[in-house]
mmCIF file of C-alpha atoms in Angstrom:
data_model
loop_
_atom_site.group_PDB
_atom_site.id
_atom_site.type_symbol
_atom_site.label_atom_id
_atom_site.label_comp_id
_atom_site.label_asym_id
_atom_site.label_seq_id
_atom_site.Cartn_x
_atom_site.Cartn_y
_atom_site.Cartn_z
ATOM 1 C CA MET F 1 -37.023 -3.576 43.992
ATOM 2 C CA SER F 2 -36.103 -2.896 40.384
ATOM 3 C CA SER F 3 -32.479 -2.582 39.391
ATOM 4 C CA SER F 4 -30.937 0.869 38.995
ATOM 5 C CA ILE F 5 -29.001 -0.400 35.986
ATOM 6 C CA GLN F 6 -30.305 -2.570 33.175
ATOM 7 C CA LEU F 7 -28.103 -4.476 30.726
ATOM 8 C CA VAL F 8 -29.479 -5.620 27.396
ATOM 9 C CA ARG F 9 -27.357 -7.879 25.198
ATOM 10 C CA GLN F 10 -27.760 -7.783 21.410
ATOM 11 C CA ASP F 11 -25.277 -10.254 19.954
ATOM 12 C CA ASP F 12 -21.863 -8.730 20.729
ATOM 13 C CA LEU F 13 -23.275 -5.302 21.670
ATOM 14 C CA VAL F 14 -24.406 -4.314 25.167
ATOM 15 C CA ILE F 15 -26.840 -1.534 26.054
ATOM 16 C CA LEU F 16 -26.388 -0.241 29.605
ATOM 17 C CA MET F 17 -29.407 1.774 30.714
ATOM 18 C CA LEU F 18 -29.556 3.998 33.779
ATOM 19 C CA ASN F 19 -32.935 2.972 35.151
ATOM 20 C CA ARG F 20 -34.292 5.437 37.695
ATOM 21 C CA PRO F 21 -36.725 7.364 35.482
ATOM 22 C CA ALA F 22 -38.758 8.788 38.359
ATOM 23 C CA SER F 23 -35.666 10.738 39.504
ATOM 24 C CA LEU F 24 -34.416 11.479 35.962
ATOM 25 C CA ASN F 25 -31.844 8.706 36.466
ATOM 26 C CA SER F 26 -30.057 10.576 39.227
ATOM 27 C CA LEU F 27 -27.260 8.614 40.852
ATOM 28 C CA SER F 28 -27.977 7.279 44.315
ATOM 29 C CA LEU F 29 -25.231 5.482 46.203
ATOM 30 C CA ASP F 30 -26.742 2.112 45.303
ATOM 31 C CA ALA F 31 -26.994 3.158 41.649
ATOM 32 C CA ILE F 32 -23.375 4.270 41.405
ATOM 33 C CA LYS F 33 -22.196 1.063 43.097
ATOM 34 C CA GLU F 34 -24.226 -1.002 40.653
ATOM 35 C CA LEU F 35 -22.965 1.039 37.696
ATOM 36 C CA LEU F 36 -19.358 0.512 38.746
ATOM 37 C CA ARG F 37 -19.902 -3.217 39.212
ATOM 38 C CA GLU F 38 -21.491 -3.575 35.749
ATOM 39 C CA LEU F 39 -18.762 -1.564 34.022
ATOM 40 C CA ARG F 40 -16.026 -3.623 35.660
ATOM 41 C CA GLY F 41 -17.812 -6.758 34.533
ATOM 42 C CA LEU F 42 -17.934 -5.479 30.957
ATOM 43 C CA ALA F 43 -14.221 -4.679 31.094
ATOM 44 C CA ASP F 44 -13.551 -8.369 31.740
ATOM 45 C CA ASP F 45 -16.068 -9.728 29.221
ATOM 46 C CA HIS F 46 -14.132 -10.488 26.040
ATOM 47 C CA SER F 47 -17.303 -11.421 24.142
ATOM 48 C CA VAL F 48 -18.534 -7.804 24.117
ATOM 49 C CA ARG F 49 -17.311 -5.591 21.274
ATOM 50 C CA ALA F 50 -19.175 -2.320 21.876
ATOM 51 C CA LEU F 51 -21.166 -0.602 24.629
ATOM 52 C CA VAL F 52 -24.060 1.866 24.492
ATOM 53 C CA VAL F 53 -24.836 3.896 27.633
ATOM 54 C CA THR F 54 -28.219 5.598 27.824
ATOM 55 C CA GLY F 55 -31.031 6.485 30.216
ATOM 56 C CA SER F 56 -34.622 5.365 30.638
ATOM 57 C CA GLY F 57 -37.549 7.744 30.354
ATOM 58 C CA ARG F 58 -37.005 11.381 29.468
ATOM 59 C CA ALA F 59 -33.506 11.842 30.869
ATOM 60 C CA PHE F 60 -29.992 10.529 30.382
ATOM 61 C CA CYS F 61 -28.841 11.357 33.905
ATOM 62 C CA ALA F 62 -29.650 14.284 36.203
ATOM 63 C CA GLY F 63 -26.429 13.872 38.226
ATOM 64 C CA TRP F 64 -25.743 12.980 41.833
ATOM 65 C CA GLN F 65 -28.569 12.539 44.300
ATOM 66 C CA LEU F 66 -26.909 14.860 46.791
ATOM 67 C CA ASP F 67 -29.821 14.872 49.257
ATOM 68 C CA GLU F 68 -29.979 11.087 49.551
ATOM 69 C CA ALA F 69 -30.874 9.959 53.043
ATOM 70 C CA GLY F 70 -29.134 7.114 54.791
ATOM 71 C CA VAL F 71 -25.738 7.459 53.123
ATOM 72 C CA PRO F 72 -23.216 5.933 55.547
ATOM 73 C CA GLY F 73 -20.732 8.181 57.248
ATOM 74 C CA LEU F 74 -19.235 8.941 60.643
ATOM 75 C CA ALA F 75 -21.393 10.907 63.067
ATOM 76 C CA ASP F 76 -19.041 13.893 63.022
ATOM 77 C CA GLU F 77 -18.251 13.638 59.298
ATOM 78 C CA SER F 78 -19.139 16.667 57.200
ATOM 79 C CA MET F 79 -20.987 16.323 53.906
ATOM 80 C CA GLY F 80 -17.864 17.437 52.078
ATOM 81 C CA VAL F 81 -15.695 14.776 53.686
ATOM 82 C CA ARG F 82 -18.316 12.094 53.049
ATOM 83 C CA GLN F 83 -18.846 13.044 49.396
ATOM 84 C CA ALA F 84 -15.101 13.265 48.769
ATOM 85 C CA HIS F 85 -14.791 9.707 50.088
ATOM 86 C CA LEU F 86 -17.642 8.517 47.849
ATOM 87 C CA MET F 87 -16.031 10.222 44.853
ATOM 88 C CA ALA F 88 -12.759 8.421 45.491
ATOM 89 C CA GLU F 89 -14.458 5.081 46.164
ATOM 90 C CA TYR F 90 -17.193 4.982 43.525
ATOM 91 C CA PHE F 91 -17.842 8.020 41.338
ATOM 92 C CA ASN F 92 -14.342 8.658 39.996
ATOM 93 C CA PRO F 93 -13.754 4.921 39.386
ATOM 94 C CA VAL F 94 -16.952 4.831 37.276
ATOM 95 C CA ILE F 95 -15.556 7.523 34.975
ATOM 96 C CA GLN F 96 -12.095 5.933 34.862
ATOM 97 C CA THR F 97 -13.481 2.450 34.184
ATOM 98 C CA LEU F 98 -15.738 3.704 31.378
ATOM 99 C CA HIS F 99 -12.860 5.695 29.916
ATOM 100 C CA ASP F 100 -10.468 2.726 30.093
ATOM 101 C CA LEU F 101 -12.766 0.061 28.641
ATOM 102 C CA PRO F 102 -11.050 -2.097 26.022
ATOM 103 C CA ILE F 103 -14.187 -1.784 23.884
ATOM 104 C CA PRO F 104 -15.598 1.353 22.213
ATOM 105 C CA SER F 105 -18.480 3.089 23.953
ATOM 106 C CA ILE F 106 -21.277 5.390 22.817
ATOM 107 C CA ALA F 107 -23.324 7.669 25.049
ATOM 108 C CA ALA F 108 -26.867 7.925 23.666
ATOM 109 C CA VAL F 109 -28.098 11.106 25.339
ATOM 110 C CA ASN F 110 -31.854 10.819 25.155
ATOM 111 C CA GLY F 111 -32.842 13.819 27.264
ATOM 112 C CA VAL F 112 -31.706 15.837 30.270
ATOM 113 C CA CYS F 113 -27.986 15.434 30.958
ATOM 114 C CA ALA F 114 -26.834 17.354 34.012
ATOM 115 C CA GLY F 115 -24.027 17.419 36.545
ATOM 116 C CA ALA F 116 -22.381 14.022 36.877
ATOM 117 C CA GLY F 117 -24.466 12.890 33.921
ATOM 118 C CA VAL F 118 -22.402 15.188 31.705
ATOM 119 C CA SER F 119 -19.219 13.566 33.009
ATOM 120 C CA ILE F 120 -20.562 10.074 32.292
ATOM 121 C CA ALA F 121 -21.607 11.025 28.760
ATOM 122 C CA LEU F 122 -18.270 12.676 27.963
ATOM 123 C CA ALA F 123 -16.350 9.657 29.277
ATOM 124 C CA ALA F 124 -17.701 7.636 26.343
ATOM 125 C CA ASP F 125 -15.772 7.497 23.079
ATOM 126 C CA ILE F 126 -18.620 8.959 21.025
ATOM 127 C CA VAL F 127 -21.657 10.984 22.116
ATOM 128 C CA ILE F 128 -24.841 11.074 20.040
ATOM 129 C CA ALA F 129 -27.718 13.151 21.393
ATOM 130 C CA ALA F 130 -31.383 13.530 20.550
ATOM 131 C CA GLN F 131 -32.247 17.006 19.281
ATOM 132 C CA SER F 132 -34.366 17.626 22.381
ATOM 133 C CA ALA F 133 -31.493 16.712 24.714
ATOM 134 C CA SER F 134 -29.426 19.288 26.534
ATOM 135 C CA PHE F 135 -26.409 19.535 28.815
ATOM 136 C CA LEU F 136 -26.445 21.463 32.072
ATOM 137 C CA LEU F 137 -23.739 22.341 34.596
ATOM 138 C CA THR F 138 -25.191 24.265 37.525
ATOM 139 C CA PHE F 139 -22.429 23.469 40.021
ATOM 140 C CA ALA F 140 -21.075 27.014 40.340
ATOM 141 C CA PRO F 141 -24.075 29.379 40.091
ATOM 142 C CA ARG F 142 -26.532 27.260 42.091
ATOM 143 C CA LEU F 143 -24.387 25.192 44.449
ATOM 144 C CA GLY F 144 -21.077 27.023 44.785
ATOM 145 C CA LEU F 145 -19.211 23.962 43.492
ATOM 146 C CA VAL F 146 -16.916 23.167 40.588
ATOM 147 C CA PRO F 147 -17.778 20.524 37.958
ATOM 148 C CA ASP F 148 -16.267 17.179 38.871
ATOM 149 C CA LEU F 149 -15.710 13.589 37.731
ATOM 150 C CA GLY F 150 -13.374 14.840 35.044
ATOM 151 C CA ALA F 151 -15.745 17.459 33.598
ATOM 152 C CA THR F 152 -13.302 20.356 34.013
ATOM 153 C CA TRP F 153 -10.582 18.407 32.168
ATOM 154 C CA LYS F 154 -12.915 17.385 29.347
ATOM 155 C CA LEU F 155 -14.596 20.750 28.870
ATOM 156 C CA ALA F 156 -11.352 22.721 28.980
ATOM 157 C CA HIS F 157 -10.004 20.634 26.112
ATOM 158 C CA MET F 158 -13.249 20.400 24.161
ATOM 159 C CA LEU F 159 -14.598 23.923 24.457
ATOM 160 C CA GLY F 160 -11.521 26.031 25.155
ATOM 161 C CA TRP F 161 -11.032 28.372 28.098
ATOM 162 C CA ALA F 162 -13.608 31.034 27.215
ATOM 163 C CA ARG F 163 -16.557 28.712 26.629
ATOM 164 C CA ALA F 164 -15.692 26.349 29.479
ATOM 165 C CA GLN F 165 -15.474 29.245 31.915
ATOM 166 C CA ALA F 166 -18.713 30.829 30.714
ATOM 167 C CA VAL F 167 -20.894 27.708 30.712
ATOM 168 C CA THR F 168 -19.570 26.789 34.158
ATOM 169 C CA LEU F 169 -20.043 30.200 35.747
ATOM 170 C CA LEU F 170 -23.417 30.919 34.129
ATOM 171 C CA GLY F 171 -24.849 27.415 34.237
ATOM 172 C CA ASP F 172 -26.706 27.948 30.963
ATOM 173 C CA ARG F 173 -28.360 24.982 29.302
ATOM 174 C CA ILE F 174 -26.446 23.786 26.223
ATOM 175 C CA PRO F 175 -28.848 22.423 23.587
ATOM 176 C CA ALA F 176 -27.687 19.363 21.660
ATOM 177 C CA ALA F 177 -27.212 21.302 18.414
ATOM 178 C CA GLN F 178 -24.977 23.826 20.175
ATOM 179 C CA ALA F 179 -22.989 21.018 21.810
ATOM 180 C CA VAL F 180 -22.264 19.684 18.308
ATOM 181 C CA GLU F 181 -21.291 23.134 17.032
ATOM 182 C CA TRP F 182 -18.898 23.601 19.946
ATOM 183 C CA GLY F 183 -17.253 20.210 19.489
ATOM 184 C CA MET F 184 -18.573 18.867 22.783
ATOM 185 C CA ILE F 185 -20.380 15.910 21.188
ATOM 186 C CA TRP F 186 -20.268 14.218 17.795
ATOM 187 C CA ARG F 187 -23.854 14.251 16.477
ATOM 188 C CA SER F 188 -27.372 15.409 17.198
ATOM 189 C CA VAL F 189 -30.227 13.568 15.498
ATOM 190 C CA PRO F 190 -34.032 13.809 15.545
ATOM 191 C CA ASP F 191 -35.404 12.131 18.651
ATOM 192 C CA ALA F 192 -37.142 9.390 16.671
ATOM 193 C CA GLU F 193 -33.849 8.513 14.944
ATOM 194 C CA LEU F 194 -31.639 8.312 18.044
ATOM 195 C CA GLN F 195 -31.834 4.556 18.559
ATOM 196 C CA GLU F 196 -31.165 3.764 14.904
ATOM 197 C CA ALA F 197 -28.242 6.201 14.723
ATOM 198 C CA VAL F 198 -26.687 4.852 17.923
ATOM 199 C CA MET F 199 -27.078 1.174 17.094
ATOM 200 C CA SER F 200 -25.742 1.528 13.544
ATOM 201 C CA THR F 201 -22.720 3.396 14.929
ATOM 202 C CA ALA F 202 -22.219 0.759 17.630
ATOM 203 C CA LEU F 203 -22.305 -1.951 14.982
ATOM 204 C CA ARG F 204 -19.596 -0.159 12.980
ATOM 205 C CA LEU F 205 -17.445 0.218 16.084
ATOM 206 C CA SER F 206 -17.888 -3.443 16.984
ATOM 207 C CA ARG F 207 -16.189 -4.444 13.734
ATOM 208 C CA ALA F 208 -12.990 -2.548 14.538
ATOM 209 C CA PRO F 209 -9.897 -4.401 15.787
ATOM 210 C CA THR F 210 -9.872 -5.406 19.446
ATOM 211 C CA GLY F 211 -8.308 -2.693 21.590
ATOM 212 C CA VAL F 212 -7.996 -0.080 18.847
ATOM 213 C CA CYS F 213 -10.342 2.324 20.644
ATOM 214 C CA ARG F 214 -8.046 2.305 23.666
ATOM 215 C CA GLU F 215 -5.056 2.959 21.398
ATOM 216 C CA VAL F 216 -6.836 5.954 19.874
ATOM 217 C CA ARG F 217 -7.804 7.343 23.288
ATOM 218 C CA ARG F 218 -4.240 7.099 24.537
ATOM 219 C CA ALA F 219 -2.848 8.686 21.388
ATOM 220 C CA TYR F 220 -5.030 11.764 21.762
ATOM 221 C CA GLU F 221 -4.411 12.012 25.491
ATOM 222 C CA SER F 222 -0.705 11.976 24.721
ATOM 223 C CA ALA F 223 -1.227 14.670 22.089
ATOM 224 C CA TYR F 224 -2.725 16.968 24.733
ATOM 225 C CA LEU F 225 0.540 16.863 26.662
ATOM 226 C CA ASN F 226 3.203 16.585 23.959
ATOM 227 C CA GLY F 227 4.835 18.912 21.517
ATOM 228 C CA LEU F 228 4.964 17.907 17.849
ATOM 229 C CA ALA F 229 8.312 16.108 18.054
ATOM 230 C CA GLN F 230 7.292 14.195 21.197
ATOM 231 C CA GLN F 231 3.977 13.171 19.674
ATOM 232 C CA MET F 232 5.559 11.957 16.455
ATOM 233 C CA GLU F 233 7.891 9.813 18.524
ATOM 234 C CA TYR F 234 4.902 8.441 20.439
ATOM 235 C CA GLU F 235 3.207 7.608 17.130
ATOM 236 C CA ARG F 236 6.379 5.963 15.794
ATOM 237 C CA LEU F 237 6.689 3.688 18.807
ATOM 238 C CA ARG F 238 3.020 2.684 18.737
ATOM 239 C CA GLN F 239 3.121 1.948 15.005
ATOM 240 C CA ARG F 240 6.215 -0.191 15.537
ATOM 241 C CA GLU F 241 4.098 -2.493 17.684
ATOM 242 C CA LEU F 242 0.763 -2.200 15.866
ATOM 243 C CA LEU F 243 2.234 -2.881 12.416
ATOM 244 C CA ASP F 244 3.224 -6.345 13.683
ATOM 245 C CA SER F 245 -0.245 -7.123 15.065
ATOM 246 C CA PRO F 246 -2.725 -9.668 13.658
ATOM 247 C CA ALA F 247 -5.161 -6.806 13.034
ATOM 248 C CA PHE F 248 -2.818 -5.071 10.608
ATOM 249 C CA LYS F 249 -2.091 -8.386 8.897
ATOM 250 C CA GLU F 250 -5.836 -8.910 8.320
ATOM 251 C CA GLY F 251 -6.301 -5.300 7.208
ATOM 252 C CA MET F 252 -3.558 -5.597 4.599
ATOM 253 C CA LEU F 253 -4.879 -8.938 3.371
ATOM 254 C CA ALA F 254 -8.381 -7.502 3.019
ATOM 255 C CA PHE F 255 -7.001 -4.504 1.115
ATOM 256 C CA GLN F 256 -5.168 -6.779 -1.304
ATOM 257 C CA GLN F 257 -8.247 -8.972 -1.754
ATOM 258 C CA LYS F 258 -10.511 -5.928 -2.193
ATOM 259 C CA ARG F 259 -12.879 -6.874 0.652
ATOM 260 C CA ASP F 260 -13.841 -5.560 4.060
ATOM 261 C CA PRO F 261 -11.543 -6.730 6.856
ATOM 262 C CA ASP F 262 -12.871 -9.270 9.344
ATOM 263 C CA PHE F 263 -10.797 -8.860 12.478
ATOM 264 C CA TYR F 264 -12.608 -11.625 14.332
ATOM 265 C CA ARG F 265 -12.169 -14.499 11.888
ATOM 266 C CA ASP F 266 -9.695 -17.278 12.557
ATOM 267 C CA LEU F 267 -6.334 -15.866 11.444
ATOM 268 C CA SER F 268 -4.313 -18.991 12.215
#
């Protein structure tokens, strides 16, 4: 049986591909377990400098496979109780692990991106979508559910209350170009240019100092919660540590020598 997840290594970049094209890369229990295992492995692999997440075929990810047969559970366990357990055990950890990776990540949205697929894409640091791609949240109008796996948190901050409420309640498809206009994703490119745009961006990210993407994530998360004075204090304390790091030393040396910094050379 073929793997639900494929990893392709290109030097210090890794492409993680959701590989269930016949089901639009929907997430079975086996697939989500495998995805979590691969992401945790990448978190511990210090030779990887950037990650690309994408899907095979004509979809990025169509979301959970809610009607999957054979999912373990107690005989008297309701679907809600079972799914809540699976969210706590596998689905939520996938989003948290992707979000917390020490390396930068790019979601290359190559087609349909729905339900949990939206949450996976938005957990990446940067999202680049093909022009034919679209985002779809049908939880409320078709299933009587709320978006999950962090989607409500992300969309509330990205889109604002009015748009987040409307797209959730109506379940309208959001074309890639509109997602860019609304600040939901970074770029939309012609379908034929998606791979080139993603890989060139991944290469740029791979040259950044180790751990800087996680610093940037945490800074903006802090900004969501803080007032101006609190956030400036947060920035002051982080700069106090980062200004004494080897990365800043190399950056300053490169500036003085009028060259590009090389954060991975021997600085001893």
